[in-house]
mmCIF file of C-alpha atoms in Angstrom:
data_model
loop_
_atom_site.group_PDB
_atom_site.id
_atom_site.type_symbol
_atom_site.label_atom_id
_atom_site.label_comp_id
_atom_site.label_asym_id
_atom_site.label_seq_id
_atom_site.Cartn_x
_atom_site.Cartn_y
_atom_site.Cartn_z
ATOM 1 C CA MET A 1435 0.000 0.000 0.000
ATOM 2 C CA ALA A 1436 1.325 3.426 -0.947
ATOM 3 C CA LYS A 1437 2.142 5.758 1.911
ATOM 4 C CA HIS A 1438 0.057 8.935 2.128
ATOM 5 C CA PHE A 1439 1.996 12.074 2.844
ATOM 6 C CA THR A 1440 0.703 15.287 4.307
ATOM 7 C CA ARG A 1441 -0.266 18.096 1.992
ATOM 8 C CA ARG A 1442 2.849 20.067 2.932
ATOM 9 C CA SER A 1443 5.357 17.252 2.504
ATOM 10 C CA ALA A 1444 3.791 15.792 -0.614
ATOM 11 C CA LEU A 1445 3.541 18.790 -2.873
ATOM 12 C CA THR A 1446 5.287 22.063 -3.444
ATOM 13 C CA ILE A 1447 3.024 24.470 -5.245
ATOM 14 C CA ILE A 1448 4.239 27.332 -7.350
ATOM 15 C CA ALA A 1449 1.207 29.470 -8.096
ATOM 16 C CA CYS A 1450 1.273 30.908 -11.583
ATOM 17 C CA SER A 1451 -1.969 31.062 -13.546
ATOM 18 C CA GLY A 1452 -3.209 28.083 -11.563
ATOM 19 C CA ALA A 1453 -0.207 25.914 -12.440
ATOM 20 C CA SER A 1454 1.311 23.559 -9.906
ATOM 21 C CA VAL A 1455 4.615 21.709 -9.859
ATOM 22 C CA ALA A 1456 4.758 18.537 -7.814
ATOM 23 C CA ALA A 1457 7.812 17.363 -5.907
ATOM 24 C CA GLY A 1458 7.063 13.641 -5.793
ATOM 25 C CA ARG A 1459 3.504 12.326 -5.607
ATOM 26 C CA ALA A 1460 0.493 14.564 -4.976
ATOM 27 C CA TRP A 1461 -2.263 13.578 -2.560
ATOM 28 C CA ALA A 1462 -5.603 15.262 -2.033
ATOM 29 C CA GLU A 1463 -6.224 16.798 1.372
ATOM 30 C CA ASP A 1464 -9.973 16.499 0.905
ATOM 31 C CA LYS A 1465 -10.402 12.907 -0.300
ATOM 32 C CA THR A 1466 -13.945 13.215 -1.624
ATOM 33 C CA GLY A 1467 -14.449 14.092 -5.259
ATOM 34 C CA ARG A 1468 -17.201 14.427 -7.853
ATOM 35 C CA VAL A 1469 -16.223 13.633 -11.427
ATOM 36 C CA ILE A 1470 -18.743 14.521 -14.140
ATOM 37 C CA TYR A 1471 -19.145 12.976 -17.613
ATOM 38 C CA PRO A 1472 -21.876 13.753 -20.195
ATOM 39 C CA VAL A 1473 -23.218 10.414 -21.467
ATOM 40 C CA ALA A 1474 -22.392 6.701 -21.299
ATOM 41 C CA VAL A 1475 -20.042 6.305 -24.275
ATOM 42 C CA PRO A 1476 -16.370 5.264 -24.449
ATOM 43 C CA VAL A 1477 -15.093 8.705 -25.505
ATOM 44 C CA TYR A 1478 -15.031 9.530 -21.786
ATOM 45 C CA GLN A 1479 -13.098 6.367 -20.958
ATOM 46 C CA THR A 1480 -10.143 8.033 -19.187
ATOM 47 C CA GLN A 1481 -12.449 8.954 -16.315
ATOM 48 C CA PHE A 1482 -13.930 5.461 -16.271
ATOM 49 C CA VAL A 1483 -10.493 3.824 -16.314
ATOM 50 C CA ALA A 1484 -9.155 6.078 -13.561
ATOM 51 C CA ASP A 1485 -12.058 4.923 -11.424
ATOM 52 C CA ARG A 1486 -12.137 1.231 -12.328
ATOM 53 C CA ILE A 1487 -8.376 0.589 -12.328
ATOM 54 C CA GLY A 1488 -8.019 2.439 -9.041
ATOM 55 C CA TYR A 1489 -5.953 5.465 -10.022
ATOM 56 C CA PHE A 1490 -8.294 7.907 -8.275
ATOM 57 C CA ARG A 1491 -8.069 5.817 -5.138
ATOM 58 C CA GLU A 1492 -4.290 5.547 -5.342
ATOM 59 C CA ALA A 1493 -4.125 9.345 -5.617
ATOM 60 C CA GLY A 1494 -5.982 9.581 -2.307
ATOM 61 C CA LEU A 1495 -9.370 10.413 -3.825
ATOM 62 C CA ASP A 1496 -12.727 8.882 -2.971
ATOM 63 C CA CYS A 1497 -14.492 9.749 -6.218
ATOM 64 C CA LYS A 1498 -18.065 9.512 -7.317
ATOM 65 C CA LEU A 1499 -18.572 9.539 -11.086
ATOM 66 C CA ILE A 1500 -21.799 11.267 -12.128
ATOM 67 C CA GLN A 1501 -23.451 11.241 -15.543
ATOM 68 C CA GLY A 1502 -24.463 14.794 -16.398
ATOM 69 C CA GLY A 1503 -26.806 13.817 -19.239
ATOM 70 C CA SER A 1504 -25.104 16.008 -21.859
ATOM 71 C CA GLY A 1505 -22.049 18.181 -22.349
ATOM 72 C CA VAL A 1506 -23.986 21.329 -21.522
ATOM 73 C CA LYS A 1507 -25.370 19.839 -18.310
ATOM 74 C CA THR A 1508 -21.879 18.705 -17.365
ATOM 75 C CA ARG A 1509 -20.682 22.289 -17.836
ATOM 76 C CA GLU A 1510 -23.509 23.573 -15.669
ATOM 77 C CA ILE A 1511 -22.612 21.156 -12.879
ATOM 78 C CA ILE A 1512 -18.987 22.304 -12.962
ATOM 79 C CA ALA A 1513 -20.095 25.954 -13.085
ATOM 80 C CA SER A 1514 -22.177 25.497 -9.942
ATOM 81 C CA SER A 1515 -19.202 23.861 -8.149
ATOM 82 C CA GLN A 1516 -21.238 20.680 -7.654
ATOM 83 C CA GLY A 1517 -18.487 18.805 -9.481
ATOM 84 C CA ASP A 1518 -14.711 19.015 -9.218
ATOM 85 C CA ILE A 1519 -13.718 18.070 -12.732
ATOM 86 C CA GLY A 1520 -15.657 17.481 -15.940
ATOM 87 C CA ILE A 1521 -14.936 16.044 -19.353
ATOM 88 C CA GLY A 1522 -16.367 17.340 -22.591
ATOM 89 C CA ASP A 1523 -15.779 19.581 -25.558
ATOM 90 C CA ILE A 1524 -13.008 22.108 -25.022
ATOM 91 C CA THR A 1525 -15.516 24.876 -25.717
ATOM 92 C CA HIS A 1526 -17.205 24.226 -22.374
ATOM 93 C CA PRO A 1527 -14.478 25.832 -20.243
ATOM 94 C CA MET A 1528 -14.340 28.625 -22.814
ATOM 95 C CA GLN A 1529 -18.064 29.203 -22.333
ATOM 96 C CA LEU A 1530 -17.505 29.288 -18.580
ATOM 97 C CA SER A 1531 -14.820 31.959 -18.985
ATOM 98 C CA ASN A 1532 -17.065 34.008 -21.257
ATOM 99 C CA HIS A 1533 -19.662 34.026 -18.480
ATOM 100 C CA GLY A 1534 -17.299 35.088 -15.725
ATOM 101 C CA ARG A 1535 -16.576 31.650 -14.254
ATOM 102 C CA ASN A 1536 -12.948 31.312 -15.480
ATOM 103 C CA GLY A 1537 -12.932 27.776 -16.839
ATOM 104 C CA ARG A 1538 -9.603 26.011 -17.195
ATOM 105 C CA VAL A 1539 -8.504 23.074 -19.361
ATOM 106 C CA LEU A 1540 -6.389 20.656 -17.352
ATOM 107 C CA MET A 1541 -5.490 18.189 -20.099
ATOM 108 C CA PRO A 1542 -6.705 17.304 -23.610
ATOM 109 C CA VAL A 1543 -8.100 13.877 -24.420
ATOM 110 C CA ASP A 1544 -7.848 13.585 -28.201
ATOM 111 C CA THR A 1545 -6.420 15.008 -31.408
ATOM 112 C CA ARG A 1546 -9.607 14.996 -33.488
ATOM 113 C CA SER A 1547 -13.269 14.321 -32.805
ATOM 114 C CA SER A 1548 -14.381 10.700 -32.536
ATOM 115 C CA SER A 1549 -18.077 11.546 -32.250
ATOM 116 C CA VAL A 1550 -19.016 13.437 -35.386
ATOM 117 C CA MET A 1551 -20.530 10.606 -37.402
ATOM 118 C CA PHE A 1552 -23.766 11.494 -39.190
ATOM 119 C CA ILE A 1553 -26.088 8.507 -38.709
ATOM 120 C CA ILE A 1554 -29.134 8.602 -40.991
ATOM 121 C CA ARG A 1555 -32.400 6.690 -40.714
ATOM 122 C CA LYS A 1556 -31.994 3.534 -42.771
ATOM 123 C CA ASP A 1557 -35.299 4.106 -44.575
ATOM 124 C CA LEU A 1558 -33.985 7.458 -45.839
ATOM 125 C CA LYS A 1559 -30.691 5.916 -46.947
ATOM 126 C CA ASP A 1560 -32.707 3.258 -48.786
ATOM 127 C CA GLN A 1561 -34.558 6.067 -50.588
ATOM 128 C CA GLY A 1562 -31.249 7.230 -52.064
ATOM 129 C CA ILE A 1563 -30.169 9.914 -49.605
ATOM 130 C CA THR A 1564 -26.455 9.182 -49.492
ATOM 131 C CA THR A 1565 -24.857 12.636 -49.037
ATOM 132 C CA LEU A 1566 -25.313 15.625 -46.760
ATOM 133 C CA GLU A 1567 -26.311 17.665 -49.798
ATOM 134 C CA ALA A 1568 -29.064 15.196 -50.671
ATOM 135 C CA LEU A 1569 -30.254 15.242 -47.078
ATOM 136 C CA THR A 1570 -30.725 19.012 -47.112
ATOM 137 C CA GLU A 1571 -32.744 18.819 -50.340
ATOM 138 C CA TRP A 1572 -35.183 16.359 -48.748
ATOM 139 C CA LYS A 1573 -38.189 17.579 -46.758
ATOM 140 C CA ARG A 1574 -40.118 15.859 -43.998
ATOM 141 C CA PRO A 1575 -43.743 14.847 -44.777
ATOM 142 C CA ASP A 1576 -44.993 18.082 -43.175
ATOM 143 C CA GLY A 1577 -42.652 20.146 -45.360
ATOM 144 C CA ARG A 1578 -40.153 20.947 -42.609
ATOM 145 C CA LYS A 1579 -36.380 20.787 -42.949
ATOM 146 C CA PRO A 1580 -34.569 17.582 -41.930
ATOM 147 C CA ILE A 1581 -34.028 17.262 -38.193
ATOM 148 C CA VAL A 1582 -30.483 16.574 -37.023
ATOM 149 C CA SER A 1583 -30.059 15.371 -33.452
ATOM 150 C CA VAL A 1584 -27.054 15.910 -31.174
ATOM 151 C CA SER A 1585 -26.745 15.097 -27.492
ATOM 152 C CA SER A 1586 -26.952 18.781 -26.564
ATOM 153 C CA LEU A 1587 -26.982 22.056 -28.478
ATOM 154 C CA GLY A 1588 -23.571 23.596 -27.956
ATOM 155 C CA GLY A 1589 -21.970 20.263 -27.084
ATOM 156 C CA THR A 1590 -19.142 18.475 -28.909
ATOM 157 C CA ASN A 1591 -21.264 16.833 -31.591
ATOM 158 C CA HIS A 1592 -23.057 20.074 -32.369
ATOM 159 C CA VAL A 1593 -19.918 22.237 -32.468
ATOM 160 C CA TRP A 1594 -18.052 20.041 -34.911
ATOM 161 C CA ALA A 1595 -20.986 18.791 -36.982
ATOM 162 C CA SER A 1596 -22.247 22.335 -37.487
ATOM 163 C CA TYR A 1597 -18.767 23.438 -38.582
ATOM 164 C CA TYR A 1598 -18.726 20.781 -41.298
ATOM 165 C CA MET A 1599 -22.207 21.792 -42.404
ATOM 166 C CA GLU A 1600 -21.355 25.495 -42.262
ATOM 167 C CA THR A 1601 -18.237 24.998 -44.360
ATOM 168 C CA MET A 1602 -20.353 23.173 -46.939
ATOM 169 C CA GLY A 1603 -23.026 25.886 -46.861
ATOM 170 C CA LEU A 1604 -25.625 23.480 -45.487
ATOM 171 C CA ASP A 1605 -25.991 24.412 -41.807
ATOM 172 C CA GLN A 1606 -29.116 26.549 -42.296
ATOM 173 C CA LYS A 1607 -30.866 23.829 -44.277
ATOM 174 C CA VAL A 1608 -31.461 21.542 -41.290
ATOM 175 C CA THR A 1609 -33.006 21.889 -37.838
ATOM 176 C CA TRP A 1610 -30.713 21.041 -34.910
ATOM 177 C CA ILE A 1611 -32.121 19.599 -31.691
ATOM 178 C CA GLY A 1612 -30.607 18.103 -28.543
ATOM 179 C CA THR A 1613 -31.891 14.690 -27.488
ATOM 180 C CA GLY A 1614 -29.837 13.862 -24.400
ATOM 181 C CA ASN A 1615 -28.261 10.567 -23.403
ATOM 182 C CA VAL A 1616 -27.588 7.358 -25.332
ATOM 183 C CA ASP A 1617 -31.032 5.801 -24.865
ATOM 184 C CA THR A 1618 -32.954 8.909 -25.918
ATOM 185 C CA MET A 1619 -30.620 9.629 -28.835
ATOM 186 C CA LEU A 1620 -31.050 6.125 -30.231
ATOM 187 C CA GLY A 1621 -34.763 6.169 -29.475
ATOM 188 C CA SER A 1622 -35.299 9.415 -31.372
ATOM 189 C CA LEU A 1623 -33.713 7.916 -34.494
ATOM 190 C CA LYS A 1624 -35.514 4.584 -34.168
ATOM 191 C CA THR A 1625 -38.925 6.246 -33.856
ATOM 192 C CA LYS A 1626 -38.165 8.656 -36.733
ATOM 193 C CA GLN A 1627 -38.545 11.725 -34.544
ATOM 194 C CA VAL A 1628 -35.206 12.787 -36.030
ATOM 195 C CA ASP A 1629 -33.706 12.085 -39.430
ATOM 196 C CA VAL A 1630 -30.007 12.127 -38.598
ATOM 197 C CA LEU A 1631 -28.165 11.527 -35.345
ATOM 198 C CA VAL A 1632 -24.634 12.866 -34.928
ATOM 199 C CA SER A 1633 -22.715 10.684 -32.510
ATOM 200 C CA SER A 1634 -20.007 8.076 -32.113
ATOM 201 C CA LEU A 1635 -19.122 4.725 -33.632
ATOM 202 C CA SER A 1636 -20.798 2.713 -30.883
ATOM 203 C CA LEU A 1637 -24.163 4.360 -31.591
ATOM 204 C CA LEU A 1638 -23.660 3.968 -35.346
ATOM 205 C CA ASN A 1639 -23.035 0.246 -34.995
ATOM 206 C CA GLU A 1640 -25.873 -0.179 -32.531
ATOM 207 C CA SER A 1641 -28.306 1.468 -34.966
ATOM 208 C CA ILE A 1642 -26.992 -0.647 -37.859
ATOM 209 C CA ASP A 1643 -27.283 -3.845 -35.813
ATOM 210 C CA GLN A 1644 -30.861 -2.939 -34.908
ATOM 211 C CA GLY A 1645 -31.682 -2.295 -38.567
ATOM 212 C CA TRP A 1646 -32.780 1.345 -38.432
ATOM 213 C CA GLY A 1647 -29.568 3.344 -38.926
ATOM 214 C CA ALA A 1648 -26.806 3.805 -41.515
ATOM 215 C CA LEU A 1649 -23.701 5.947 -41.979
ATOM 216 C CA LEU A 1650 -24.220 9.113 -44.010
ATOM 217 C CA PHE A 1651 -21.010 11.099 -43.411
ATOM 218 C CA ASP A 1652 -17.955 10.253 -41.310
ATOM 219 C CA GLY A 1653 -16.478 13.437 -39.891
ATOM 220 C CA THR A 1654 -14.053 11.397 -37.791
ATOM 221 C CA ASP A 1655 -12.209 10.061 -40.841
ATOM 222 C CA GLU A 1656 -8.646 11.394 -40.809
ATOM 223 C CA ALA A 1657 -8.658 12.442 -44.468
ATOM 224 C CA ILE A 1658 -11.966 14.288 -44.117
ATOM 225 C CA TRP A 1659 -10.830 15.854 -40.844
ATOM 226 C CA ASN A 1660 -7.593 17.098 -42.356
ATOM 227 C CA LYS A 1661 -9.406 18.476 -45.410
ATOM 228 C CA TYR A 1662 -11.768 20.630 -43.343
ATOM 229 C CA ILE A 1663 -9.894 21.124 -40.047
ATOM 230 C CA GLY A 1664 -6.257 20.922 -41.072
ATOM 231 C CA GLY A 1665 -4.694 18.622 -38.464
ATOM 232 C CA LYS A 1666 -4.424 17.969 -34.752
ATOM 233 C CA VAL A 1667 -6.879 19.894 -32.565
ATOM 234 C CA PRO A 1668 -7.772 19.343 -28.902
ATOM 235 C CA VAL A 1669 -11.466 18.463 -29.108
ATOM 236 C CA THR A 1670 -12.315 16.851 -25.778
ATOM 237 C CA SER A 1671 -10.725 17.900 -22.488
ATOM 238 C CA HIS A 1672 -10.811 17.501 -18.747
ATOM 239 C CA PHE A 1673 -11.752 20.873 -17.296
ATOM 240 C CA THR A 1674 -12.608 22.702 -14.101
ATOM 241 C CA LEU A 1675 -12.921 26.205 -12.651
ATOM 242 C CA GLN A 1676 -9.991 28.347 -11.562
ATOM 243 C CA SER A 1677 -11.801 28.786 -8.250
ATOM 244 C CA THR A 1678 -11.846 24.998 -7.777
ATOM 245 C CA ILE A 1679 -8.126 24.888 -8.462
ATOM 246 C CA ASP A 1680 -7.484 27.720 -6.013
ATOM 247 C CA LYS A 1681 -9.501 25.986 -3.310
ATOM 248 C CA ASP A 1682 -7.199 22.948 -3.204
ATOM 249 C CA PRO A 1683 -4.338 22.663 -5.739
ATOM 250 C CA PRO A 1684 -3.088 19.300 -4.357
ATOM 251 C CA LYS A 1685 -6.540 17.814 -4.837
ATOM 252 C CA MET A 1686 -6.572 18.983 -8.457
ATOM 253 C CA GLN A 1687 -3.093 17.569 -8.957
ATOM 254 C CA ALA A 1688 -4.365 14.236 -7.669
ATOM 255 C CA PHE A 1689 -7.182 14.269 -10.241
ATOM 256 C CA VAL A 1690 -4.860 15.061 -13.135
ATOM 257 C CA THR A 1691 -2.229 12.529 -12.076
ATOM 258 C CA ALA A 1692 -4.876 9.805 -11.932
ATOM 259 C CA LEU A 1693 -6.244 10.766 -15.353
ATOM 260 C CA TRP A 1694 -2.755 10.864 -16.853
ATOM 261 C CA ARG A 1695 -2.099 7.361 -15.557
ATOM 262 C CA ALA A 1696 -5.431 6.242 -17.025
ATOM 263 C CA THR A 1697 -4.430 7.677 -20.404
ATOM 264 C CA GLN A 1698 -1.219 5.654 -20.390
ATOM 265 C CA TRP A 1699 -3.127 2.529 -19.305
ATOM 266 C CA VAL A 1700 -5.458 2.935 -22.285
ATOM 267 C CA LYS A 1701 -2.448 3.257 -24.589
ATOM 268 C CA SER A 1702 -0.953 -0.042 -23.432
ATOM 269 C CA HIS A 1703 -4.084 -2.221 -23.324
ATOM 270 C CA SER A 1704 -6.270 -3.835 -25.951
ATOM 271 C CA PRO A 1705 -9.791 -2.654 -26.773
ATOM 272 C CA GLU A 1706 -11.137 -5.843 -25.211
ATOM 273 C CA GLU A 1707 -9.266 -5.164 -21.969
ATOM 274 C CA ILE A 1708 -10.410 -1.554 -21.929
ATOM 275 C CA TYR A 1709 -14.020 -2.598 -22.476
ATOM 276 C CA ALA A 1710 -13.800 -5.129 -19.651
ATOM 277 C CA ALA A 1711 -12.672 -2.313 -17.354
ATOM 278 C CA ILE A 1712 -15.258 0.308 -18.350
ATOM 279 C CA GLU A 1713 -18.262 -1.943 -19.135
ATOM 280 C CA PRO A 1714 -20.307 -0.776 -16.117
ATOM 281 C CA TYR A 1715 -20.251 2.741 -17.555
ATOM 282 C CA VAL A 1716 -21.093 1.942 -21.191
ATOM 283 C CA GLY A 1717 -23.632 -0.862 -20.885
ATOM 284 C CA SER A 1718 -26.325 0.911 -22.911
ATOM 285 C CA THR A 1719 -24.721 -0.264 -26.148
ATOM 286 C CA SER A 1720 -23.446 -3.710 -27.130
ATOM 287 C CA ARG A 1721 -20.011 -5.134 -26.410
ATOM 288 C CA SER A 1722 -19.119 -5.317 -30.102
ATOM 289 C CA ALA A 1723 -20.181 -1.700 -30.742
ATOM 290 C CA ASN A 1724 -18.178 -0.476 -27.774
ATOM 291 C CA ILE A 1725 -15.051 -2.404 -28.749
ATOM 292 C CA LEU A 1726 -15.204 -0.936 -32.246
ATOM 293 C CA GLU A 1727 -15.457 2.559 -30.787
ATOM 294 C CA ILE A 1728 -12.636 1.978 -28.313
ATOM 295 C CA THR A 1729 -10.470 0.801 -31.232
ATOM 296 C CA ALA A 1730 -11.219 4.052 -33.053
ATOM 297 C CA LEU A 1731 -10.576 6.115 -29.934
ATOM 298 C CA GLN A 1732 -7.107 4.653 -29.519
ATOM 299 C CA LYS A 1733 -6.217 6.108 -32.928
ATOM 300 C CA VAL A 1734 -7.244 9.669 -32.019
ATOM 301 C CA ALA A 1735 -6.212 9.775 -28.347
ATOM 302 C CA ASP A 1736 -3.689 12.394 -27.240
ATOM 303 C CA TYR A 1737 -1.210 10.253 -25.325
ATOM 304 C CA ASP A 1738 1.043 13.268 -24.711
ATOM 305 C CA ALA A 1739 -1.865 15.275 -23.270
ATOM 306 C CA THR A 1740 -0.458 18.532 -24.611
ATOM 307 C CA ILE A 1741 -1.996 21.529 -26.353
ATOM 308 C CA ASP A 1742 0.401 23.462 -28.545
ATOM 309 C CA ALA A 1743 -0.064 26.826 -30.223
ATOM 310 C CA ALA A 1744 -0.551 25.317 -33.687
ATOM 311 C CA GLY A 1745 -3.318 22.964 -32.564
ATOM 312 C CA PHE A 1746 -5.042 25.729 -30.646
ATOM 313 C CA ALA A 1747 -4.861 27.995 -33.697
ATOM 314 C CA ARG A 1748 -6.471 25.321 -35.890
ATOM 315 C CA GLY A 1749 -9.315 25.043 -33.420
ATOM 316 C CA GLU A 1750 -10.002 28.773 -33.263
ATOM 317 C CA LYS A 1751 -11.922 28.816 -36.547
ATOM 318 C CA VAL A 1752 -14.310 26.232 -35.107
ATOM 319 C CA TRP A 1753 -14.576 27.542 -31.533
ATOM 320 C CA PHE A 1754 -14.794 31.269 -32.102
ATOM 321 C CA ARG A 1755 -17.608 31.743 -34.610
ATOM 322 C CA GLU A 1756 -21.165 32.959 -34.637
ATOM 323 C CA MET A 1757 -22.658 29.505 -34.026
ATOM 324 C CA THR A 1758 -20.853 29.038 -30.711
ATOM 325 C CA GLY A 1759 -21.085 32.659 -29.631
ATOM 326 C CA ILE A 1760 -17.774 32.278 -27.805
ATOM 327 C CA LYS A 1761 -15.650 35.390 -27.406
ATOM 328 C CA PRO A 1762 -12.071 34.625 -28.554
ATOM 329 C CA LEU A 1763 -9.617 33.617 -25.848
ATOM 330 C CA THR A 1764 -5.877 32.991 -25.904
ATOM 331 C CA ILE A 1765 -4.298 29.654 -25.096
ATOM 332 C CA ALA A 1766 -2.965 31.131 -21.836
ATOM 333 C CA GLU A 1767 -6.499 32.150 -20.864
ATOM 334 C CA VAL A 1768 -7.797 28.615 -21.448
ATOM 335 C CA VAL A 1769 -5.129 26.066 -20.574
ATOM 336 C CA SER A 1770 -3.484 25.344 -17.198
ATOM 337 C CA PRO A 1771 -0.594 23.046 -18.183
ATOM 338 C CA GLY A 1772 1.206 22.831 -14.836
ATOM 339 C CA PHE A 1773 -0.747 19.895 -13.452
ATOM 340 C CA ILE A 1774 -0.200 17.611 -16.435
ATOM 341 C CA GLU A 1775 3.483 18.588 -16.532
ATOM 342 C CA ALA A 1776 3.815 17.500 -12.904
ATOM 343 C CA ALA A 1777 1.935 14.265 -13.594
ATOM 344 C CA ARG A 1778 4.267 13.401 -16.472
ATOM 345 C CA LYS A 1779 7.285 13.940 -14.222
ATOM 346 C CA ALA A 1780 5.826 11.685 -11.534
ATOM 347 C CA TYR A 1781 4.775 8.992 -14.043
ATOM 348 C CA PRO A 1782 6.840 9.242 -17.257
ATOM 349 C CA ALA A 1783 5.111 7.819 -20.320
#
């Protein structure tokens, strides 16, 4: 059993824009923690792994993982200080900062989005609608525009899917709605309340297996991503408030160290092993669908957990536009890199 040190002996903090530098291993003074994730899909697996493998516990944290229901709800929970750390689109901490809450990114999760697959109703695909352009030319029986569902308006799926559509000149030709968690997203497509669902590979495969969904456009494909986005961009991140950091820097260091260790565990284990670890959190979709998604996630994961100026610059055209309503911020105003730097020193990759 690892020895727990006192807050003073375990960690030396140098306060500079919320950054901390650890001398040795960091332990949380307040052992309780609330970790928030949007919905039950593998894209949030670093939190699940940190819990299931025991990295939170080894960092001295007694964590409760809470499903927010969507990215926006996760952001709201973090904003109200009812959660210590959240995971979701990097625009969420930016939104917090724009509203006076000073959100901070602690570490990125990926290098491109893994959840911007356009899943169309199979009956529409069978009618010959095989492109986004064809979708926007089609009208619902009541004459309305096609309805495109995302988990939450303003969440990851919406931000990136709308950018693709905007770039193609198609974003105003559909109606966007938020439909919540995995069960309600799949249910809305199955019952034809929506025409397209933008989500991840596990939901695509689940809808195909059930016979009422098909792939329309894969925005996660590397070639398509590079054509429209240009390269590596931090899409998903672990984030918190500056006020939460200020309240207990060692506790935040413990969170980040555990999540960094989880990231490295994911890198060195097979999709089957990862699924076995996180299954209690992703049981709404089948084993085969989840393993396929985990396989895809391993290809886009950011195993260095770094955000550089070039990647941030590529993301600016997506983050800071009329659709998001986010006032431009600099990388220094968004990212607190000190915690992940300390975690890497304590546990080299």
